[in-house]
Tab-separated table of C-alpha atoms and ligand atoms in Angstrom:
chain	number	residue	atom	x	y	z
A	1	MET	CA	0.000	0.000	0.000
A	2	GLN	CA	1.330	3.412	-0.944
A	3	ASN	CA	0.353	6.962	-0.078
A	4	GLY	CA	-1.641	8.710	-2.798
A	5	CYS	CA	0.725	11.707	-2.967
A	6	ALA	CA	1.001	13.272	-6.399
A	7	THR	CA	4.327	14.502	-7.814
A	8	PRO	CA	4.597	18.273	-8.181
A	9	TRP	CA	5.321	19.369	-11.777
A	10	PHE	CA	5.618	22.578	-13.786
A	11	GLY	CA	2.748	23.100	-16.229
A	12	SER	CA	3.096	24.857	-19.614
A	13	LYS	CA	3.019	28.306	-17.970
A	14	GLY	CA	5.772	27.392	-15.538
A	15	ALA	CA	3.564	27.510	-12.411
A	16	MET	CA	3.978	24.566	-10.086
A	17	THR	CA	0.851	22.467	-10.061
A	18	THR	CA	0.055	18.838	-9.364
A	19	ARG	CA	0.563	16.254	-12.071
A	20	PRO	CA	-2.644	14.256	-12.526
A	21	VAL	CA	-2.276	10.548	-12.075
A	22	HIS	CA	-3.899	8.771	-15.005
A	23	THR	CA	-5.251	5.240	-14.995
A	24	ARG	CA	-7.365	3.129	-17.292
A	25	LEU	CA	-9.360	1.906	-14.306
A	26	LEU	CA	-9.919	3.759	-11.050
A	27	ILE	CA	-11.464	1.678	-8.257
A	28	ILE	CA	-12.856	3.647	-5.332
A	29	GLY	CA	-13.214	1.545	-2.190
A	30	SER	CA	-11.312	-1.304	-0.527
A	31	GLY	CA	-14.018	-3.702	0.612
A	32	PRO	CA	-14.669	-7.103	-1.013
A	33	ALA	CA	-16.146	-5.381	-4.101
A	34	GLY	CA	-13.149	-3.087	-4.619
A	35	TYR	CA	-10.454	-5.739	-4.066
A	36	SER	CA	-12.225	-8.317	-6.252
A	37	ALA	CA	-12.576	-5.734	-9.021
A	38	ALA	CA	-8.876	-4.953	-8.590
A	39	ILE	CA	-7.824	-8.613	-8.894
A	40	TYR	CA	-9.793	-9.049	-12.116
A	41	GLY	CA	-8.784	-5.630	-13.479
A	42	ALA	CA	-5.090	-6.205	-12.795
A	43	ARG	CA	-5.154	-9.687	-14.321
A	44	ALA	CA	-6.719	-8.126	-17.424
A	45	MET	CA	-3.620	-5.858	-17.581
A	46	LEU	CA	-5.640	-2.695	-16.890
A	47	GLU	CA	-3.098	-1.618	-14.216
A	48	PRO	CA	-5.857	-0.372	-11.902
A	49	ILE	CA	-5.446	2.157	-9.144
A	50	LEU	CA	-7.487	1.375	-6.032
A	51	ILE	CA	-8.189	4.105	-3.480
A	52	GLN	CA	-8.757	2.630	-0.035
A	53	GLY	CA	-10.717	5.387	1.665
A	54	LEU	CA	-11.127	6.002	5.371
A	55	GLU	CA	-11.784	2.355	6.203
A	56	PRO	CA	-9.162	0.184	4.467
A	57	GLY	CA	-10.741	-3.261	4.042
A	58	GLY	CA	-14.277	-1.947	4.466
A	59	GLN	CA	-17.044	-3.157	6.759
A	60	LEU	CA	-15.600	-6.621	7.438
A	61	THR	CA	-12.743	-5.024	9.359
A	62	THR	CA	-15.323	-4.066	11.996
A	63	THR	CA	-16.324	-7.649	12.765
A	64	THR	CA	-14.706	-10.760	14.179
A	65	GLU	CA	-15.756	-14.221	12.904
A	66	VAL	CA	-17.048	-14.494	9.349
A	67	GLU	CA	-18.583	-17.921	8.786
A	68	ASN	CA	-20.022	-17.605	5.294
A	69	TRP	CA	-17.028	-16.708	3.165
A	70	PRO	CA	-16.632	-19.744	0.873
A	71	GLY	CA	-13.447	-21.680	1.509
A	72	ASP	CA	-13.068	-20.556	5.129
A	73	ILE	CA	-15.211	-22.324	7.722
A	74	GLU	CA	-14.343	-19.418	9.967
A	75	VAL	CA	-12.155	-16.408	9.273
A	76	GLN	CA	-11.609	-13.142	11.115
A	77	GLY	CA	-12.959	-10.238	9.031
A	78	PRO	CA	-9.792	-8.092	9.294
A	79	ASP	CA	-7.576	-11.078	8.328
A	80	LEU	CA	-9.688	-11.796	5.254
A	81	MET	CA	-9.428	-8.190	4.123
A	82	VAL	CA	-5.638	-8.096	4.597
A	83	ARG	CA	-5.422	-11.192	2.391
A	84	MET	CA	-7.636	-9.564	-0.236
A	85	GLU	CA	-5.447	-6.451	-0.233
A	86	SER	CA	-2.245	-8.420	-0.715
A	87	HIS	CA	-3.874	-10.514	-3.452
A	88	ALA	CA	-4.934	-7.351	-5.308
A	89	ALA	CA	-1.475	-5.777	-4.915
A	90	SER	CA	0.395	-8.954	-5.888
A	91	VAL	CA	-1.269	-9.093	-9.303
A	92	GLY	CA	-0.419	-5.477	-10.096
A	93	THR	CA	-2.988	-3.144	-8.501
A	94	ARG	CA	-1.655	0.151	-7.135
A	95	VAL	CA	-3.364	0.227	-3.744
A	96	LEU	CA	-3.300	3.811	-2.479
A	97	SER	CA	-4.088	5.147	0.964
A	98	ASP	CA	-6.220	8.130	0.022
A	99	ILE	CA	-9.826	9.347	0.104
A	100	ILE	CA	-11.699	10.641	-2.934
A	101	SER	CA	-13.362	13.936	-2.057
A	102	GLU	CA	-14.767	14.927	-5.475
A	103	LEU	CA	-15.625	12.999	-8.587
A	104	ASP	CA	-16.502	14.603	-11.927
A	105	LEU	CA	-18.231	12.160	-14.264
A	106	SER	CA	-19.399	14.766	-16.788
A	107	ASP	CA	-16.757	13.871	-19.359
A	108	ARG	CA	-14.119	11.237	-20.073
A	109	PRO	CA	-11.504	10.943	-18.769
A	110	PHE	CA	-13.338	11.101	-15.465
A	111	VAL	CA	-11.632	13.258	-12.832
A	112	ALA	CA	-11.316	12.459	-9.138
A	113	LYS	CA	-9.796	14.739	-6.520
A	114	SER	CA	-8.530	13.367	-3.259
A	115	ASP	CA	-7.805	14.451	0.278
A	116	SER	CA	-4.063	14.157	-0.440
A	117	GLY	CA	-4.426	16.816	-3.135
A	118	THR	CA	-3.977	14.344	-5.986
A	119	HIS	CA	-6.009	14.596	-9.202
A	120	TYR	CA	-6.732	11.210	-10.719
A	121	THR	CA	-7.970	10.926	-14.293
A	122	ALA	CA	-9.526	7.656	-15.383
A	123	ASP	CA	-10.848	6.063	-18.575
A	124	SER	CA	-13.273	4.040	-16.434
A	125	VAL	CA	-14.354	4.035	-12.801
A	126	ILE	CA	-15.648	1.330	-10.472
A	127	LEU	CA	-17.520	2.685	-7.478
A	128	ALA	CA	-17.202	0.307	-4.527
A	129	THR	CA	-17.726	2.670	-1.605
A	130	GLY	CA	-20.183	0.424	0.230
A	131	ALA	CA	-22.828	1.392	2.728
A	132	THR	CA	-23.180	1.772	6.460
A	133	ALA	CA	-25.921	0.490	8.728
A	134	LYS	CA	-27.900	3.132	10.555
A	135	TRP	CA	-27.717	2.923	14.341
A	136	LEU	CA	-29.928	4.440	16.979
A	137	GLY	CA	-27.009	6.153	18.669
A	138	LEU	CA	-27.562	4.740	22.173
A	139	GLU	CA	-24.499	4.333	24.350
A	140	SER	CA	-25.554	0.793	25.363
A	141	GLU	CA	-26.102	-0.138	21.690
A	142	THR	CA	-22.490	0.814	20.926
A	143	ARG	CA	-21.168	-0.999	24.002
A	144	TYR	CA	-22.701	-4.342	22.989
A	145	ARG	CA	-22.152	-4.018	19.223
A	146	GLY	CA	-20.530	-7.285	18.165
A	147	PHE	CA	-21.396	-8.819	21.572
A	148	GLY	CA	-25.117	-9.417	21.038
A	149	VAL	CA	-26.037	-6.275	19.096
A	150	SER	CA	-25.839	-6.572	15.315
A	151	ALA	CA	-27.146	-4.967	12.135
A	152	CYS	CA	-26.865	-8.088	9.968
A	153	ALA	CA	-29.069	-11.132	10.575
A	154	THR	CA	-27.541	-13.098	7.705
A	155	CYS	CA	-24.110	-12.551	9.230
A	156	ASP	CA	-24.865	-13.122	12.898
A	157	GLY	CA	-28.209	-14.963	13.227
A	158	PHE	CA	-26.425	-18.310	13.422
A	159	PHE	CA	-24.829	-17.264	16.732
A	160	PHE	CA	-28.272	-17.089	18.403
A	161	ARG	CA	-29.542	-20.628	17.980
A	162	GLY	CA	-32.322	-21.375	20.483
A	163	GLU	CA	-32.216	-17.850	21.974
A	164	ASP	CA	-34.745	-15.018	22.264
A	165	ILE	CA	-34.098	-12.138	19.882
A	166	VAL	CA	-35.354	-8.576	19.499
A	167	VAL	CA	-35.449	-6.809	16.112
A	168	ILE	CA	-35.890	-3.023	15.888
A	169	GLY	CA	-37.549	-1.453	12.816
A	170	GLY	CA	-40.588	-1.761	10.588
A	171	GLY	CA	-39.284	-1.705	7.011
A	172	ASN	CA	-38.461	-4.495	4.583
A	173	THR	CA	-35.093	-5.125	6.201
A	174	ALA	CA	-36.540	-5.492	9.714
A	175	VAL	CA	-39.333	-7.796	8.578
A	176	GLU	CA	-37.042	-9.940	6.400
A	177	GLU	CA	-34.531	-10.193	9.240
A	178	ALA	CA	-37.234	-11.092	11.788
A	179	ILE	CA	-38.528	-13.877	9.532
A	180	PHE	CA	-35.006	-15.113	8.771
A	181	LEU	CA	-34.070	-15.139	12.452
A	182	THR	CA	-36.918	-17.526	13.336
A	183	ARG	CA	-34.748	-20.253	11.736
A	184	PHE	CA	-32.458	-19.952	14.741
A	185	ALA	CA	-34.276	-18.154	17.524
A	186	SER	CA	-36.875	-19.601	19.871
A	187	SER	CA	-38.689	-16.246	19.750
A	188	VAL	CA	-38.392	-12.945	17.883
A	189	THR	CA	-39.946	-9.700	19.153
A	190	LEU	CA	-40.257	-7.036	16.469
A	191	VAL	CA	-40.179	-3.639	18.157
A	192	HIS	CA	-41.609	-0.837	16.006
A	193	ARG	CA	-42.284	2.804	16.828
A	194	ARG	CA	-45.682	2.845	15.069
A	195	ASP	CA	-48.513	0.305	14.716
A	196	GLU	CA	-48.083	-0.002	10.970
A	197	LEU	CA	-45.210	-1.577	9.085
A	198	ARG	CA	-43.491	0.119	6.182
A	199	ALA	CA	-42.551	-3.298	4.719
A	200	ASP	CA	-44.130	-4.694	1.550
A	201	ARG	CA	-47.522	-6.338	2.106
A	202	ILE	CA	-46.275	-9.792	1.090
A	203	LEU	CA	-43.557	-9.645	3.746
A	204	GLN	CA	-46.032	-8.381	6.339
A	205	ASN	CA	-48.315	-11.346	5.599
A	206	ARG	CA	-45.414	-13.748	6.126
A	207	LEU	CA	-44.500	-12.034	9.360
A	208	PHE	CA	-48.027	-12.135	10.783
A	209	ALA	CA	-48.359	-15.799	9.819
A	210	ASN	CA	-45.192	-16.710	11.717
A	211	ASP	CA	-46.113	-17.702	15.273
A	212	ARG	CA	-42.549	-17.289	16.525
A	213	ILE	CA	-42.688	-13.526	15.894
A	214	THR	CA	-44.446	-11.091	18.230
A	215	PRO	CA	-44.779	-7.485	17.051
A	216	LEU	CA	-44.544	-4.848	19.770
A	217	TRP	CA	-46.180	-1.660	18.505
A	218	PHE	CA	-45.524	1.935	19.559
A	219	HIS	CA	-42.251	1.066	21.271
A	220	VAL	CA	-38.684	2.255	20.909
A	221	LEU	CA	-35.449	0.898	22.305
A	222	GLU	CA	-34.455	2.675	25.474
A	223	SER	CA	-31.329	0.662	26.315
A	224	VAL	CA	-29.597	-2.656	25.844
A	225	GLU	CA	-28.948	-4.449	29.113
A	226	GLY	CA	-26.236	-6.970	29.747
A	227	THR	CA	-23.212	-8.178	31.643
A	228	VAL	CA	-19.748	-6.655	31.534
A	229	ASP	CA	-17.585	-9.706	32.096
A	230	PRO	CA	-18.219	-11.400	29.755
A	231	LEU	CA	-19.658	-8.620	27.586
A	232	ALA	CA	-23.031	-10.120	26.669
A	233	VAL	CA	-26.640	-9.020	26.188
A	234	THR	CA	-29.288	-10.200	28.645
A	235	GLY	CA	-32.244	-8.063	27.539
A	236	VAL	CA	-33.586	-4.711	26.403
A	237	ARG	CA	-35.606	-1.919	27.955
A	238	VAL	CA	-38.242	-0.496	25.619
A	239	ARG	CA	-40.401	2.611	26.013
A	240	HIS	CA	-44.002	3.077	24.887
A	241	VAL	CA	-43.893	6.215	22.729
A	242	LYS	CA	-47.304	7.444	23.932
A	243	THR	CA	-47.415	6.500	27.604
A	244	GLY	CA	-43.695	6.538	28.350
A	245	THR	CA	-44.051	3.177	30.147
A	246	ILE	CA	-40.812	1.203	30.278
A	247	SER	CA	-40.868	-2.577	29.826
A	248	GLU	CA	-38.120	-5.173	29.850
A	249	ILE	CA	-37.701	-7.989	27.353
A	250	PRO	CA	-35.146	-10.710	28.127
A	251	CYS	CA	-33.103	-11.623	25.026
A	252	LYS	CA	-29.611	-12.619	23.937
A	253	GLY	CA	-29.559	-10.841	20.578
A	254	VAL	CA	-30.659	-7.395	19.375
A	255	PHE	CA	-30.809	-6.666	15.641
A	256	ILE	CA	-31.027	-3.011	14.661
A	257	ALA	CA	-32.734	-2.905	11.255
A	258	ILE	CA	-33.601	0.746	10.711
A	259	GLY	CA	-31.984	1.088	7.301
A	260	HIS	CA	-28.621	1.583	5.641
A	261	THR	CA	-26.959	4.603	4.120
A	262	PRO	CA	-25.227	3.865	0.825
A	263	ALA	CA	-21.970	5.821	0.437
A	264	SER	CA	-23.003	7.510	-2.803
A	265	GLN	CA	-22.417	11.174	-1.865
A	266	LEU	CA	-19.660	11.437	-4.502
A	267	VAL	CA	-22.090	10.732	-7.342
A	268	ARG	CA	-25.328	12.353	-6.122
A	269	GLY	CA	-26.818	14.390	-8.949
A	270	GLN	CA	-24.530	12.677	-11.466
A	271	LEU	CA	-25.718	9.083	-11.435
A	272	GLU	CA	-29.234	7.772	-11.170
A	273	THR	CA	-29.953	6.615	-7.605
A	274	HIS	CA	-32.999	5.146	-5.879
A	275	MET	CA	-34.257	3.839	-2.516
A	276	GLY	CA	-32.494	6.450	-0.464
A	277	GLY	CA	-29.291	6.789	-2.460
A	278	TYR	CA	-28.417	3.334	-3.837
A	279	VAL	CA	-26.799	3.674	-7.283
A	280	VAL	CA	-29.043	2.239	-9.995
A	281	THR	CA	-27.402	-0.400	-12.160
A	282	ARG	CA	-28.770	-2.071	-15.271
A	283	PRO	CA	-30.407	-5.378	-14.213
A	284	GLY	CA	-27.898	-8.232	-14.340
A	285	SER	CA	-25.006	-5.798	-14.732
A	286	THR	CA	-22.944	-3.210	-12.829
A	287	GLU	CA	-23.356	-0.540	-15.509
A	288	THR	CA	-24.630	2.770	-14.144
A	289	SER	CA	-26.418	5.559	-15.984
A	290	ILE	CA	-23.034	6.853	-17.293
A	291	PRO	CA	-21.100	4.618	-19.728
A	292	GLY	CA	-17.704	3.712	-18.293
A	293	VAL	CA	-18.852	4.056	-14.674
A	294	PHE	CA	-19.689	0.848	-12.831
A	295	ALA	CA	-21.030	0.267	-9.315
A	296	ALA	CA	-20.390	-2.866	-7.262
A	297	GLY	CA	-21.253	-4.074	-3.788
A	298	ASP	CA	-23.307	-2.398	-1.090
A	299	ILE	CA	-23.369	0.979	-2.852
A	300	SER	CA	-25.862	-0.476	-5.314
A	301	ASP	CA	-27.091	-3.602	-3.528
A	302	TYR	CA	-29.993	-2.869	-1.176
A	303	GLN	CA	-31.016	-6.510	-1.051
A	304	TYR	CA	-28.196	-8.949	-0.244
A	305	ARG	CA	-25.401	-6.815	1.301
A	306	GLN	CA	-22.967	-9.705	1.763
A	307	ALA	CA	-19.223	-9.978	1.299
A	308	VAL	CA	-19.565	-12.704	-1.288
A	309	THR	CA	-22.178	-10.818	-3.331
A	310	ALA	CA	-20.055	-7.652	-3.152
A	311	ALA	CA	-17.037	-9.643	-4.366
A	312	GLY	CA	-19.100	-11.150	-7.199
A	313	MET	CA	-20.278	-7.728	-8.268
A	314	GLY	CA	-16.675	-6.471	-8.136
A	315	CYS	CA	-15.705	-9.238	-10.545
A	316	MET	CA	-18.588	-8.329	-12.854
A	317	ALA	CA	-17.636	-4.640	-12.769
A	318	ALA	CA	-14.030	-5.333	-13.759
A	319	LEU	CA	-15.076	-7.624	-16.619
A	320	GLU	CA	-17.559	-5.006	-17.802
A	321	ALA	CA	-14.970	-2.221	-17.519
A	322	GLU	CA	-12.508	-4.309	-19.530
A	323	ARG	CA	-15.123	-4.836	-22.263
A	324	PHE	CA	-16.045	-1.149	-22.213
A	325	LEU	CA	-12.404	-0.069	-22.587
A	326	ALA	CA	-11.790	-2.537	-25.406
A	327	GLU	CA	-14.819	-1.235	-27.299
A	328	SER	CA	-14.413	2.484	-26.601
A	329	GLY	CA	-10.628	2.854	-26.370
A	330	PRO	CA	-8.893	5.410	-24.143
A	331	ALA	CA	-10.729	8.658	-23.374
B	1	LIG	P1	-17.518	-1.988	2.104
B	1	LIG	O1	-16.997	-3.200	2.755
B	1	LIG	O2	-18.521	-1.151	2.816
B	1	LIG	O3	-16.265	-1.078	1.734
B	1	LIG	C1	-16.431	0.224	1.271
B	1	LIG	C2	-15.071	0.807	1.011
B	1	LIG	O4	-15.220	2.073	0.369
B	1	LIG	C3	-14.252	1.075	2.283
B	1	LIG	O5	-12.958	0.565	2.088
B	1	LIG	C4	-14.206	2.593	2.384
B	1	LIG	O6	-12.991	3.054	2.970
B	1	LIG	C5	-14.269	2.973	0.903
B	1	LIG	N1	-14.733	4.323	0.645
B	1	LIG	C6	-15.911	4.908	1.018
B	1	LIG	N2	-15.931	6.191	0.613
B	1	LIG	C7	-14.756	6.421	-0.042
B	1	LIG	C8	-14.174	7.559	-0.679
B	1	LIG	N3	-14.803	8.734	-0.718
B	1	LIG	N4	-12.946	7.434	-1.228
B	1	LIG	C9	-12.312	6.239	-1.219
B	1	LIG	N5	-12.798	5.130	-0.627
B	1	LIG	C10	-14.003	5.228	-0.048
B	1	LIG	N6	-21.085	-10.020	5.187
B	1	LIG	C11	-20.913	-11.338	5.058
B	1	LIG	O7	-20.977	-11.862	3.950
B	1	LIG	N7	-20.634	-12.115	6.150
B	1	LIG	C12	-20.519	-11.613	7.386
B	1	LIG	O8	-20.293	-12.342	8.361
B	1	LIG	C13	-20.663	-10.201	7.555
B	1	LIG	N8	-20.545	-9.646	8.760
B	1	LIG	C14	-20.665	-8.296	8.889
B	1	LIG	C15	-20.469	-7.733	10.139
B	1	LIG	C16	-20.556	-6.375	10.295
B	1	LIG	C17	-20.330	-5.767	11.666
B	1	LIG	C18	-20.863	-5.534	9.167
B	1	LIG	C19	-20.943	-4.030	9.332
B	1	LIG	C20	-21.060	-6.103	7.929
B	1	LIG	C21	-20.968	-7.479	7.773
B	1	LIG	N9	-21.160	-8.088	6.545
B	1	LIG	C22	-20.970	-9.429	6.397
B	1	LIG	C23	-21.533	-7.310	5.355
B	1	LIG	C24	-20.293	-7.070	4.484
B	1	LIG	O9	-19.264	-6.564	5.283
B	1	LIG	C25	-20.620	-6.090	3.371
B	1	LIG	O10	-21.708	-6.591	2.595
B	1	LIG	C26	-19.435	-5.909	2.440
B	1	LIG	O11	-18.313	-5.480	3.164
B	1	LIG	C27	-19.735	-4.900	1.345
B	1	LIG	O12	-18.587	-4.754	0.599
B	1	LIG	P2	-18.302	-3.483	-0.291
B	1	LIG	O13	-17.010	-3.756	-0.974
B	1	LIG	O14	-19.481	-3.160	-1.130
B	1	LIG	O15	-18.163	-2.239	0.684
B	2	LIG	P1	-36.548	1.742	5.611
B	2	LIG	O1	-37.525	1.331	4.575
B	2	LIG	O2	-36.054	3.147	5.640
B	2	LIG	O3	-37.228	1.375	7.021
B	2	LIG	C1	-36.585	1.746	8.203
B	2	LIG	C2	-37.508	1.344	9.358
B	2	LIG	O4	-36.850	1.649	10.576
B	2	LIG	C3	-38.837	2.093	9.338
B	2	LIG	O5	-39.879	1.233	9.724
B	2	LIG	C4	-38.616	3.201	10.361
B	2	LIG	O6	-39.785	3.525	11.058
B	2	LIG	C5	-37.652	2.540	11.334
B	2	LIG	N1	-36.775	3.541	11.932
B	2	LIG	C6	-35.962	4.401	11.299
B	2	LIG	N2	-35.295	5.153	12.180
B	2	LIG	C7	-35.714	4.749	13.404
B	2	LIG	C8	-35.413	5.154	14.722
B	2	LIG	N3	-34.514	6.112	14.961
B	2	LIG	N4	-36.027	4.527	15.748
B	2	LIG	C9	-36.927	3.541	15.522
B	2	LIG	N5	-37.256	3.101	14.288
B	2	LIG	C10	-36.651	3.707	13.244
B	2	LIG	O7	-35.196	0.839	5.581
B	2	LIG	P2	-34.995	-0.652	5.073
B	2	LIG	O8	-36.022	-1.530	5.624
B	2	LIG	O9	-33.570	-0.993	5.345
B	2	LIG	O10	-35.190	-0.535	3.507
B	2	LIG	C11	-34.385	0.395	2.740
B	2	LIG	C12	-34.777	0.299	1.268
B	2	LIG	O11	-34.367	-0.961	0.761
B	2	LIG	C13	-36.290	0.369	1.080
B	2	LIG	O12	-36.534	1.037	-0.131
B	2	LIG	C14	-36.708	-1.066	0.991
B	2	LIG	O13	-37.887	-1.279	0.248
B	2	LIG	C15	-35.507	-1.671	0.292
B	2	LIG	N6	-35.397	-3.081	0.648
B	2	LIG	C16	-36.013	-3.964	-0.159
B	2	LIG	C17	-35.961	-5.324	0.128
B	2	LIG	C18	-36.670	-6.265	-0.764
B	2	LIG	O14	-37.186	-5.820	-1.778
B	2	LIG	N7	-36.711	-7.535	-0.437
B	2	LIG	C19	-35.259	-5.770	1.274
B	2	LIG	C20	-34.652	-4.834	2.099
B	2	LIG	C21	-34.727	-3.481	1.784
B	2	LIG	P3	-41.003	4.287	10.329
B	2	LIG	O15	-41.685	3.250	9.483
B	2	LIG	O16	-41.836	4.765	11.475
B	2	LIG	O17	-40.380	5.398	9.537
């Protein structure tokens, strides 16, 4: 990994400016989508530059055991991401420690400016900036995050076999996660701040038909309760939004499912987005509304949000970028 510092140079008028760094393929983001795109892009001799951003390795560096990455029965998230970085670098990707602050997609070559002051120009761009789960912002929620509090049922549901679980939220994600969690949990309480779900009707019907799920209307999470040594959840305190009455629900797992924020600020107003900022891609593809710009992983995926799907989309994006460059030539 190198620093993304640009070399100073003297332009035609003699004033010192910053030499733009040009690449055929600029990959923004260093999660599974970005590194997989980099491996495929480098092996296609596109000599990609990958910008790591503020969180080198992406979301998986914030977790411990990952049990659904094919080929590893169990792997620590940070270890997996270090391996992905060295794989991407070993096949010829320039992995740079930098953050893109502006991206101009109005013309090719596309222009990206970074926090280090570097200007990157690129014949094609893969956006792999991911997404972040929304949290309620409670101190106790933060304390038990990773120790009973999670925002990903697919990732962590397996750890709560035979336990009581609480899910917070009333949208599609909350309802899907509540239904999914009944595969493991003995009971699921869905805590929602209103008495009406935002989720699609078909999902609501499945939820109401599932006798392991109990909805708790007009309630919000007040605090997560638990032990300190070991750090573990024992229950939650919830507050009725109208009466203020506090109740306690014993549980071992708390899933916060109040939405995600896709990291698409760089392309707002430039690319088509939907569902609260997810970049729209052509069905079955990673092509965005601008030719030569591709989006992979959680920035465009509101449905699966998994490491393996992000990696698969990264692969697709690199193959599509390669085809685009072959057909369109350099900018
Ligand atoms: P991310 O991993 O989100 O990476 C985004 C990258 O973009 C980061 O490197 C960031 O630094 C970079 N970036 C953002 N903005 C900029 C910018 N302006 N300039 C440059 N770079 C930028 N999935 C599983 O399959 N199994 C699991 O067990 C699992 N457990 C999880 C546990 C937790 C706690 C969390 C939060 C997620 C978990 N997930 C799991 C989900 C999985 O981590 C994500 O689906 C996956 O990481 C998405 O990959 P991505 O490449 O799209 O983006
Ligand atoms: P969402 O639709 O924004 O729903 C968030 C839910 O959390 C809402 O019920 C909201 O309550 C609740 N909430 C938000 N902030 C809260 C807070 N501070 N305290 C308590 N509750 C809070 O998010 P999502 O469910 O993640 O879905 C995001 C998008 O992806 C949607 O467009 C959705 O349709 C889509 N999606 C689709 C699928 C699918 O098609 N299978 C699956 C998942 C997601 P209120 O209802 O009161 O606002």
